Amino acid sequence: MRVHATMRRFLLYVAILAAAAGAGWTQASESDRPLALLAVVDGPIGPGTAHFVSRAVDTAQQRDAEVLVLRLDTPGGLATSMRDVIARILSSEVPVIGYVAPPGAHAASAGTYILYATPLAAMAPGTNIGAATPVQIGGGGLPGLPSSKDEPQKPSEDGETVSLPH
């Protein structure tokens, strides 16, 4: 029944953090109680976000926090920064909880993958995740995908993409 205990603890932390309702990082309790930290990611995922999350994880570890809540409201962002954030979450000694909030928030694209990387994820009412499909910025099609619906393609034996006859 470890899942139920973890969920109860998570809900307690979320209630404490919701009461604190601040931007940035919030200490959720006094020194003699379990410590939960909140890191707010509000906006596109980029190098600054990766640095911010890394600092948040470092701080949570240094302060012996029980949990770090990563509150997300993002349209997505750079794949390289997303991978850096995910790597930092996965290497954290402190559990990182993904939380899409406040109501109306979303974690799209890179935000969805970051949420997937957290061992426990939650969403406030009225939030959403999704649209987690890599896109190419600057126009043109994605490598290996047909450029039009009329040109079906499949991978060849050497991994290259070839056009199929109509």
PDB file of N, CA, C and O in Angstrom, residues 1-12 120:
ATOM      1  N   MET A   1       0.814  -1.196   0.000  1.00  0.00           N
ATOM      2  CA  MET A   1       0.000   0.000   0.000  1.00  0.00           C
ATOM      3  C   MET A   1       0.857   1.260   0.000  1.00  0.00           C
ATOM      4  O   MET A   1       0.427   2.309   0.422  1.00  0.00           O
ATOM      5  N   ARG A   2       2.093   1.176  -0.445  1.00  0.00           N
ATOM      6  CA  ARG A   2       3.001   2.317  -0.516  1.00  0.00           C
ATOM      7  C   ARG A   2       2.428   3.425  -1.400  1.00  0.00           C
ATOM      8  O   ARG A   2       2.626   4.592  -1.134  1.00  0.00           O
ATOM      9  N   VAL A   3       1.717   3.064  -2.447  1.00  0.00           N
ATOM     10  CA  VAL A   3       1.152   4.069  -3.347  1.00  0.00           C
ATOM     11  C   VAL A   3       0.180   4.974  -2.599  1.00  0.00           C
ATOM     12  O   VAL A   3       0.200   6.189  -2.755  1.00  0.00           O
ATOM     13  N   HIS A   4      -0.651   4.389  -1.754  1.00  0.00           N
ATOM     14  CA  HIS A   4      -1.617   5.204  -1.016  1.00  0.00           C
ATOM     15  C   HIS A   4      -0.913   6.168  -0.063  1.00  0.00           C
ATOM     16  O   HIS A   4      -1.305   7.319   0.056  1.00  0.00           O
ATOM     17  N   ALA A   5       0.129   5.713   0.618  1.00  0.00           N
ATOM     18  CA  ALA A   5       0.879   6.584   1.525  1.00  0.00           C
ATOM     19  C   ALA A   5       1.563   7.701   0.741  1.00  0.00           C
ATOM     20  O   ALA A   5       1.566   8.851   1.171  1.00  0.00           O
ATOM     21  N   THR A   6       2.113   7.371  -0.411  1.00  0.00           N
ATOM     22  CA  THR A   6       2.762   8.380  -1.248  1.00  0.00           C
ATOM     23  C   THR A   6       1.747   9.403  -1.736  1.00  0.00           C
ATOM     24  O   THR A   6       2.012  10.601  -1.726  1.00  0.00           O
ATOM     25  N   MET A   7       0.582   8.945  -2.135  1.00  0.00           N
ATOM     26  CA  MET A   7      -0.450   9.866  -2.611  1.00  0.00           C
ATOM     27  C   MET A   7      -0.938  10.770  -1.485  1.00  0.00           C
ATOM     28  O   MET A   7      -1.128  11.970  -1.680  1.00  0.00           O
ATOM     29  N   ARG A   8      -1.119  10.220  -0.295  1.00  0.00           N
ATOM     30  CA  ARG A   8      -1.537  11.052   0.846  1.00  0.00           C
ATOM     31  C   ARG A   8      -0.490  12.108   1.132  1.00  0.00           C
ATOM     32  O   ARG A   8      -0.817  13.275   1.352  1.00  0.00           O
ATOM     33  N   ARG A   9       0.777  11.704   1.128  1.00  0.00           N
ATOM     34  CA  ARG A   9       1.862  12.655   1.384  1.00  0.00           C
ATOM     35  C   ARG A   9       1.882  13.735   0.307  1.00  0.00           C
ATOM     36  O   ARG A   9       2.018  14.918   0.596  1.00  0.00           O
ATOM     37  N   PHE A  10       1.698  13.318  -0.953  1.00  0.00           N
ATOM     38  CA  PHE A  10       1.675  14.272  -2.050  1.00  0.00           C
ATOM     39  C   PHE A  10       0.545  15.278  -1.877  1.00  0.00           C
ATOM     40  O   PHE A  10       0.734  16.479  -2.022  1.00  0.00           O
ATOM     41  N   LEU A  11      -0.647  14.795  -1.568  1.00  0.00           N
ATOM     42  CA  LEU A  11      -1.785  15.697  -1.393  1.00  0.00           C
ATOM     43  C   LEU A  11      -1.565  16.660  -0.237  1.00  0.00           C
ATOM     44  O   LEU A  11      -1.957  17.832  -0.304  1.00  0.00           O
ATOM     45  N   LEU A  12      -0.921  16.199   0.821  1.00  0.00           N
ATOM     46  CA  LEU A  12      -0.581  17.075   1.932  1.00  0.00           C
ATOM     47  C   LEU A  12       0.365  18.172   1.470  1.00  0.00           C
ATOM     48  O   LEU A  12       0.159  19.354   1.757  1.00  0.00           O
ATOM     49  N   LEU A 120       5.861  11.101  -9.984  1.00  0.00           N
ATOM     50  CA  LEU A 120       4.466  11.329  -9.631  1.00  0.00           C
ATOM     51  C   LEU A 120       4.037  12.617 -10.323  1.00  0.00           C
ATOM     52  O   LEU A 120       4.735  13.634 -10.245  1.00  0.00           O
TER      53      LEU A 120
END
